[in-house]
mmCIF file of C-alpha atoms in Angstrom:
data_model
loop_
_atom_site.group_PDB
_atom_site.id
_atom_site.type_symbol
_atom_site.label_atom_id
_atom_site.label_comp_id
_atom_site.label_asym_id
_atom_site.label_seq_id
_atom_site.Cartn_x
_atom_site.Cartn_y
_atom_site.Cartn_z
ATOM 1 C CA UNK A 1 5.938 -64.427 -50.485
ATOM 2 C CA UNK A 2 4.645 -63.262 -47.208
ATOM 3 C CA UNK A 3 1.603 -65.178 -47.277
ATOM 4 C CA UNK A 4 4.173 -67.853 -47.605
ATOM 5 C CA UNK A 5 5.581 -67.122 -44.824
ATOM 6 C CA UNK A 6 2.532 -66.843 -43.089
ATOM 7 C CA UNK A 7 1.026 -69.879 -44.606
ATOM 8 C CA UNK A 8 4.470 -71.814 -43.211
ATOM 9 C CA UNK A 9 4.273 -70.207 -39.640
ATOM 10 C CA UNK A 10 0.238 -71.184 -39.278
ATOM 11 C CA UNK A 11 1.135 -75.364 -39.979
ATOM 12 C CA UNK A 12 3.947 -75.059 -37.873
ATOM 13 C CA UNK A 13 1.999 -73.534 -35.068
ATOM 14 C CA UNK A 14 -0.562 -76.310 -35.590
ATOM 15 C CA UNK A 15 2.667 -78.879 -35.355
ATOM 16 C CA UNK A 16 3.321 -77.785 -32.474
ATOM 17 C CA UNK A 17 -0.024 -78.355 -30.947
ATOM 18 C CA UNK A 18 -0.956 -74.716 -30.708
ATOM 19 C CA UNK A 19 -4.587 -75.088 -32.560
ATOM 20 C CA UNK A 20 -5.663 -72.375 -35.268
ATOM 21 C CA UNK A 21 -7.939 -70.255 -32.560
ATOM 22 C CA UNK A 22 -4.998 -69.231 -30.833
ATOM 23 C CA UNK A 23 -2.719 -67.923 -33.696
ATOM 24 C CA UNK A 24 -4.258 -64.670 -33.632
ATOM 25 C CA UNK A 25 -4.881 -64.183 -29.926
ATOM 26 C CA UNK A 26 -2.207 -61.568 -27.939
ATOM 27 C CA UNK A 27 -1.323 -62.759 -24.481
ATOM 28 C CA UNK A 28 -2.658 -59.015 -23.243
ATOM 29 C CA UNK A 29 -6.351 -60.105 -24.533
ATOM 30 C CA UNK A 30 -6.774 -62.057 -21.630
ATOM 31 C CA UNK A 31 -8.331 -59.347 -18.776
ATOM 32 C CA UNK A 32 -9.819 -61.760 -16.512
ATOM 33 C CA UNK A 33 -7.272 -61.734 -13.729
ATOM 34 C CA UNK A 34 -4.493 -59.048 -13.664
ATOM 35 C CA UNK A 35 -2.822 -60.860 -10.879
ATOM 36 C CA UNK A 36 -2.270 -63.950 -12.540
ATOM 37 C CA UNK A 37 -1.293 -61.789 -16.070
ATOM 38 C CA UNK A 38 1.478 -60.207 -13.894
ATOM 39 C CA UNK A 39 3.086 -63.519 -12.771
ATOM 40 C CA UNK A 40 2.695 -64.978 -16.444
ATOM 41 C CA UNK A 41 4.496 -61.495 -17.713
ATOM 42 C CA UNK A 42 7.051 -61.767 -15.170
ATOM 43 C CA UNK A 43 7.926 -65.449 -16.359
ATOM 44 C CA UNK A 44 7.971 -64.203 -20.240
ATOM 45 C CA UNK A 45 9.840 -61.307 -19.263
ATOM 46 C CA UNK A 46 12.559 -63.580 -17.685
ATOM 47 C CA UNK A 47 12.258 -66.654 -20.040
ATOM 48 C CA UNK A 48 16.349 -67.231 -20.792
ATOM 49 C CA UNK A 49 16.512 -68.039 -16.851
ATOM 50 C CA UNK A 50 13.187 -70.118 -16.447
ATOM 51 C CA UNK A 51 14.542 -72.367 -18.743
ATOM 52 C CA UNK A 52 17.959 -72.652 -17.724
ATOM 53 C CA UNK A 53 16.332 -73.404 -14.485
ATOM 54 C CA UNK A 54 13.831 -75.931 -15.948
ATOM 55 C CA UNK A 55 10.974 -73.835 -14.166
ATOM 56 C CA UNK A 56 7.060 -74.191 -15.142
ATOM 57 C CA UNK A 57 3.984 -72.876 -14.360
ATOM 58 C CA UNK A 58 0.896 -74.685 -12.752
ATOM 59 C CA UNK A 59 -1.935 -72.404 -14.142
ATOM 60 C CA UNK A 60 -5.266 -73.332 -12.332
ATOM 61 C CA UNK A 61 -8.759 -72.530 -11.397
ATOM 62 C CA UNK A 62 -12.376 -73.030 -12.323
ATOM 63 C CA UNK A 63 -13.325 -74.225 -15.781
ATOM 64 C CA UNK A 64 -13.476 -71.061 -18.196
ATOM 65 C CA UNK A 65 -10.939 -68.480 -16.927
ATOM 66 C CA UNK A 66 -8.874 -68.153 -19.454
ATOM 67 C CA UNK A 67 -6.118 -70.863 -18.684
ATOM 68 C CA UNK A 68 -5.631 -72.076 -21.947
ATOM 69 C CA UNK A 69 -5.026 -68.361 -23.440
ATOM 70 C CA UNK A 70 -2.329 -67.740 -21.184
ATOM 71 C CA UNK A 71 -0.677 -71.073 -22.085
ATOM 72 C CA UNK A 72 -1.129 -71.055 -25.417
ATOM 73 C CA UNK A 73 -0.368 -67.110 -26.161
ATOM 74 C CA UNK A 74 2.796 -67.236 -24.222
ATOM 75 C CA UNK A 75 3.690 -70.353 -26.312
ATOM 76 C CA UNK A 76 3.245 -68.496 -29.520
ATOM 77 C CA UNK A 77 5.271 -65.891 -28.161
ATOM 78 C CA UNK A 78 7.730 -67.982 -27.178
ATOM 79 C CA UNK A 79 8.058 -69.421 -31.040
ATOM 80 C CA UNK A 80 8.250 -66.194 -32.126
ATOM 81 C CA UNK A 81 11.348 -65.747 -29.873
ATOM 82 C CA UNK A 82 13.062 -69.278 -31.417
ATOM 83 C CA UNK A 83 12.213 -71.670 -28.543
ATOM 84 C CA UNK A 84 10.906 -75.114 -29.249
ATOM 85 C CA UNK A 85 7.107 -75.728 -27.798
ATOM 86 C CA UNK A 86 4.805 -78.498 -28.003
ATOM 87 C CA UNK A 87 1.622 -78.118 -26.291
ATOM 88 C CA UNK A 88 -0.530 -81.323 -25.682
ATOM 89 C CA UNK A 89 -3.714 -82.364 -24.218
ATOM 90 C CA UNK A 90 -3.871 -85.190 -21.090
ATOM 91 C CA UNK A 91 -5.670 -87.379 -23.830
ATOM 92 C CA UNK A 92 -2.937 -86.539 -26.640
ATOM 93 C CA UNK A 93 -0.494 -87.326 -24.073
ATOM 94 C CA UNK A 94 -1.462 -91.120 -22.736
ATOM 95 C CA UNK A 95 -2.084 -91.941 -26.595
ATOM 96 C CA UNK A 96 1.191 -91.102 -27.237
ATOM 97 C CA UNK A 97 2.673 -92.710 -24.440
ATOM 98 C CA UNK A 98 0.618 -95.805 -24.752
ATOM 99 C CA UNK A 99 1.431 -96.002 -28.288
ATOM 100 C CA UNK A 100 5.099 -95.515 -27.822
ATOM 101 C CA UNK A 101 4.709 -99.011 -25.867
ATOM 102 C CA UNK A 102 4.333 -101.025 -29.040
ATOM 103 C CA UNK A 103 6.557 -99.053 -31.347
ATOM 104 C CA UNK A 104 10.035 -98.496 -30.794
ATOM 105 C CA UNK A 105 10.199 -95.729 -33.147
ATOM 106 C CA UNK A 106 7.052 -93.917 -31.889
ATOM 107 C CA UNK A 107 8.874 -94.401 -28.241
ATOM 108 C CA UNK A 108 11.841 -92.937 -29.993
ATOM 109 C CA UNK A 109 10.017 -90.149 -31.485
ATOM 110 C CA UNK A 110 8.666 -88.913 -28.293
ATOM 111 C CA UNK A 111 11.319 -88.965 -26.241
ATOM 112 C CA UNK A 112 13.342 -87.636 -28.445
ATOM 113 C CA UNK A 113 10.348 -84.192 -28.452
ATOM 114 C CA UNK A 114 10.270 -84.833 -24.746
ATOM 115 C CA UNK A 115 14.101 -84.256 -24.255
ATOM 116 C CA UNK A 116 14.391 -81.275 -27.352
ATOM 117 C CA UNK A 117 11.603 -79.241 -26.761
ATOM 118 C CA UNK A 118 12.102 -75.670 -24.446
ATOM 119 C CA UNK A 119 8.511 -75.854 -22.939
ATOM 120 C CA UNK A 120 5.871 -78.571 -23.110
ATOM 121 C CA UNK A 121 2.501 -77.168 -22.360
ATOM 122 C CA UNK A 122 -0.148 -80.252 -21.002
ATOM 123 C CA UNK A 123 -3.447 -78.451 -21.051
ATOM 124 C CA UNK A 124 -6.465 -79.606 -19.180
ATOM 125 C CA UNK A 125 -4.167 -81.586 -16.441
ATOM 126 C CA UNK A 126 -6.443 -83.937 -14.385
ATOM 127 C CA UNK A 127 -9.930 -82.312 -14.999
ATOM 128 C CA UNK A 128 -10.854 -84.989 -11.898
ATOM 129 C CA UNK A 129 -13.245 -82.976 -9.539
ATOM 130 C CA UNK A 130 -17.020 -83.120 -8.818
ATOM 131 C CA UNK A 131 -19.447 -80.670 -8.629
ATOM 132 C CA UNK A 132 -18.217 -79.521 -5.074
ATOM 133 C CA UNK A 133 -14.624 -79.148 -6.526
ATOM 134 C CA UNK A 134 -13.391 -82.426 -4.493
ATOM 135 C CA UNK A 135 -10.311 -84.524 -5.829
ATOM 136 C CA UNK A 136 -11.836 -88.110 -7.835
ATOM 137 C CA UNK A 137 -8.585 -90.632 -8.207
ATOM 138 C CA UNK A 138 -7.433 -91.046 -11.730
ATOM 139 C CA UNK A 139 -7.094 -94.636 -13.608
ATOM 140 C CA UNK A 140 -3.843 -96.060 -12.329
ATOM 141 C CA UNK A 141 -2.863 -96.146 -16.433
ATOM 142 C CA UNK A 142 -3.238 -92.296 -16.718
ATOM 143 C CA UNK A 143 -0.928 -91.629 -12.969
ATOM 144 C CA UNK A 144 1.420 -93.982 -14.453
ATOM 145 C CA UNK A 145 1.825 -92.081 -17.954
ATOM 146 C CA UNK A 146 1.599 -88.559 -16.265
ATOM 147 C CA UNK A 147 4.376 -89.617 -13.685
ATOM 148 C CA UNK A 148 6.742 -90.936 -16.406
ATOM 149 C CA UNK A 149 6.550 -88.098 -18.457
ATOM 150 C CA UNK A 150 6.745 -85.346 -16.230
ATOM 151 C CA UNK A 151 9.747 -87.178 -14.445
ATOM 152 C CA UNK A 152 11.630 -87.444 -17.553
ATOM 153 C CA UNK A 153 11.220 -83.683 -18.317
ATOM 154 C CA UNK A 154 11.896 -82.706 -14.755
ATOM 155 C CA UNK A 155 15.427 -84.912 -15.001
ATOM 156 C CA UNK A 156 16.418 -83.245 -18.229
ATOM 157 C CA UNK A 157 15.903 -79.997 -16.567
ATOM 158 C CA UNK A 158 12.637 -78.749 -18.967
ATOM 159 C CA UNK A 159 10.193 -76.728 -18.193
ATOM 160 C CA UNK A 160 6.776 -78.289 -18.181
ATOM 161 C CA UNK A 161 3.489 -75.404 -18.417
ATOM 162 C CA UNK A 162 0.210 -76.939 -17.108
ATOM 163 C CA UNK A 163 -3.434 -75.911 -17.242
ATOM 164 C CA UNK A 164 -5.808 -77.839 -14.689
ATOM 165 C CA UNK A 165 -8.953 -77.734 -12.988
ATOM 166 C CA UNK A 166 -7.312 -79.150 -9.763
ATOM 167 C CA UNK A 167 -6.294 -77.621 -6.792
ATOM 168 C CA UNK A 168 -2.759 -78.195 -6.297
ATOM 169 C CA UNK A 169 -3.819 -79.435 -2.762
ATOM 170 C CA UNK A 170 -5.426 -82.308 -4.419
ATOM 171 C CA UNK A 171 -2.404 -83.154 -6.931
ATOM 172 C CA UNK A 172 -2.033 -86.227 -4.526
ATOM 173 C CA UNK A 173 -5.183 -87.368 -4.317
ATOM 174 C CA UNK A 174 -5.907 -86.929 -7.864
ATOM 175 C CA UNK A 175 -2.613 -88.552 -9.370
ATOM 176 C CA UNK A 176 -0.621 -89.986 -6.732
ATOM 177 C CA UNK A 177 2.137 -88.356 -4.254
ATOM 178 C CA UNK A 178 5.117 -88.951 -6.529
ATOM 179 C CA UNK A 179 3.635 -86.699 -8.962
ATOM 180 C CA UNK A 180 2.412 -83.885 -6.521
ATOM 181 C CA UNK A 181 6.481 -84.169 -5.560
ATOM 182 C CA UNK A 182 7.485 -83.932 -8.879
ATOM 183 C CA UNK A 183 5.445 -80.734 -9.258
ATOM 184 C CA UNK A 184 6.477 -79.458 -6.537
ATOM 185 C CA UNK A 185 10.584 -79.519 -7.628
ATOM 186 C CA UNK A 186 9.603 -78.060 -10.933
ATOM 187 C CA UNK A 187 5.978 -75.570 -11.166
ATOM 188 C CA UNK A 188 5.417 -72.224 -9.738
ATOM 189 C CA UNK A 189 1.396 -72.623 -8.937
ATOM 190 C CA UNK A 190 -0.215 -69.487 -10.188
ATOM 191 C CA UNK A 191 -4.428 -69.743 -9.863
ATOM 192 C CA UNK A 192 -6.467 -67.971 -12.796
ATOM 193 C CA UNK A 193 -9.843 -66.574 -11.261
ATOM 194 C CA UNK A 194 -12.830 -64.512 -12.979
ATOM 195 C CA UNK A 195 -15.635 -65.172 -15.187
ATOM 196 C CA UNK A 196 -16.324 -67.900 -17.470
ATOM 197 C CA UNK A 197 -15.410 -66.608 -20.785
ATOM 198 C CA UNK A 198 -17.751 -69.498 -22.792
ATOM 199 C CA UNK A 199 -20.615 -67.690 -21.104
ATOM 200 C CA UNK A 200 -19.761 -64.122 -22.408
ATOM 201 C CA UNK A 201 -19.121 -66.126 -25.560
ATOM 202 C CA UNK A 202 -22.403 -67.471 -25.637
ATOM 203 C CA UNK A 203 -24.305 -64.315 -24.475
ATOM 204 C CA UNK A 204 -22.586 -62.555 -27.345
ATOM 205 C CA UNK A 205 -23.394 -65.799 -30.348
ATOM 206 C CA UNK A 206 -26.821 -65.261 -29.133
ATOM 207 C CA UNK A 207 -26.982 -61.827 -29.608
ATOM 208 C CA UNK A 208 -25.849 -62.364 -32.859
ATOM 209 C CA UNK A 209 -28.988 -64.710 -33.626
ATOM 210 C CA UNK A 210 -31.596 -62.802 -31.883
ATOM 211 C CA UNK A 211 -30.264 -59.667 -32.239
#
């Protein structure tokens, strides 16, 4: 019976977008920036008013850091608690959108997730930089589908969690100035700094090998 139950939880986790290398992870793993764990904490530990207040988080910084952990952690967390979550990536979220143009019930479908879920996480938000870390424009398609979506969440009050590469002084640039206002109502920016964690990943696969 339990492994049931377990069985059940795992495919829902993976319904909700939450992918099967986060369903054992604990939001405390992550140890690569205390500062940013404390606002994260602070936000679970107050969750009943950040969502009556349809308040996000912007979660940023260099590629690596542990972004995605936080996000996706929290979100199991949060499921555990009996809030709704749905967690897509930028690419999951134009295909949807795009597809929702030529079917009325995939429109339907969506917008009835985008109005029911608690939180939707969008992970890797506008991965548009160079080398240097400088702002490169999006496709006009992509601002279009990232502006309709996060005003429709942002007008039903719902909190929207984001993981990006992107400064938020480059939101305008990137997407366009009615999103970087949009954000700006609804997203506390909090920016995730330390090591790459693929790196000590790698370092320790190789050890593994050679080892």
């Amino acid at each position: 019976m339990m492994k049931e139950k377990d069985s059940k939880f795992t495919q829902y986790l993976l319904d909700c977008g939450i992918r099967s290398g986060w369903h054992d992870k604990e939001i405390d793993e992550f140890t690569n920036d205390p500062r940013a764990l404390e606002t994260v904490m602070q936000y679970v530990d107050n969750v009943g008013e950040m969502l009556r207040n349809g308040v996000g988080l912007y979660l940023w910084g260099a590629n690596g850091t542990g972004k995605s952990h936080l996000l996706n952690t929290v979100f199991v967390r949060f499921i555990k608690e009996r809030y709704r979550c749905r967690v897509y990536s930028m690419d999951d979220i134009v295909s949807n959108v795009t597809a929702s143009w030529y079917s009325d019930e995939q429109r339907v479908m969506f917008q009835r997730m985008l109005c029911t879920v608690d939180f939707l996480g969008i992970d890797e938000f506008g991965k548009n930089v160079d080398a240097n870390g400088n702002a490169i424009p999006l496709p006009d398609l992509v601002k279009r589908v990232v502006e309709s979506v996060l005003r429709y969440r942002i007008q039903m009050r719902r909190p929207v969690w984001i993981t990006s590469n992107t400064d938020p002084k480059y939101i305008r640039t990137v997407f366009s100035e009615d999103v970087g206002s949009l954000l700006n109502e609804a997203v506390v920016p909090v920016v995730v700094r330390g090591q790459d964690y693929r790196t000590v990943i790698q370092k320790r696969l190789k050890g593994l090998l050679y080892d």
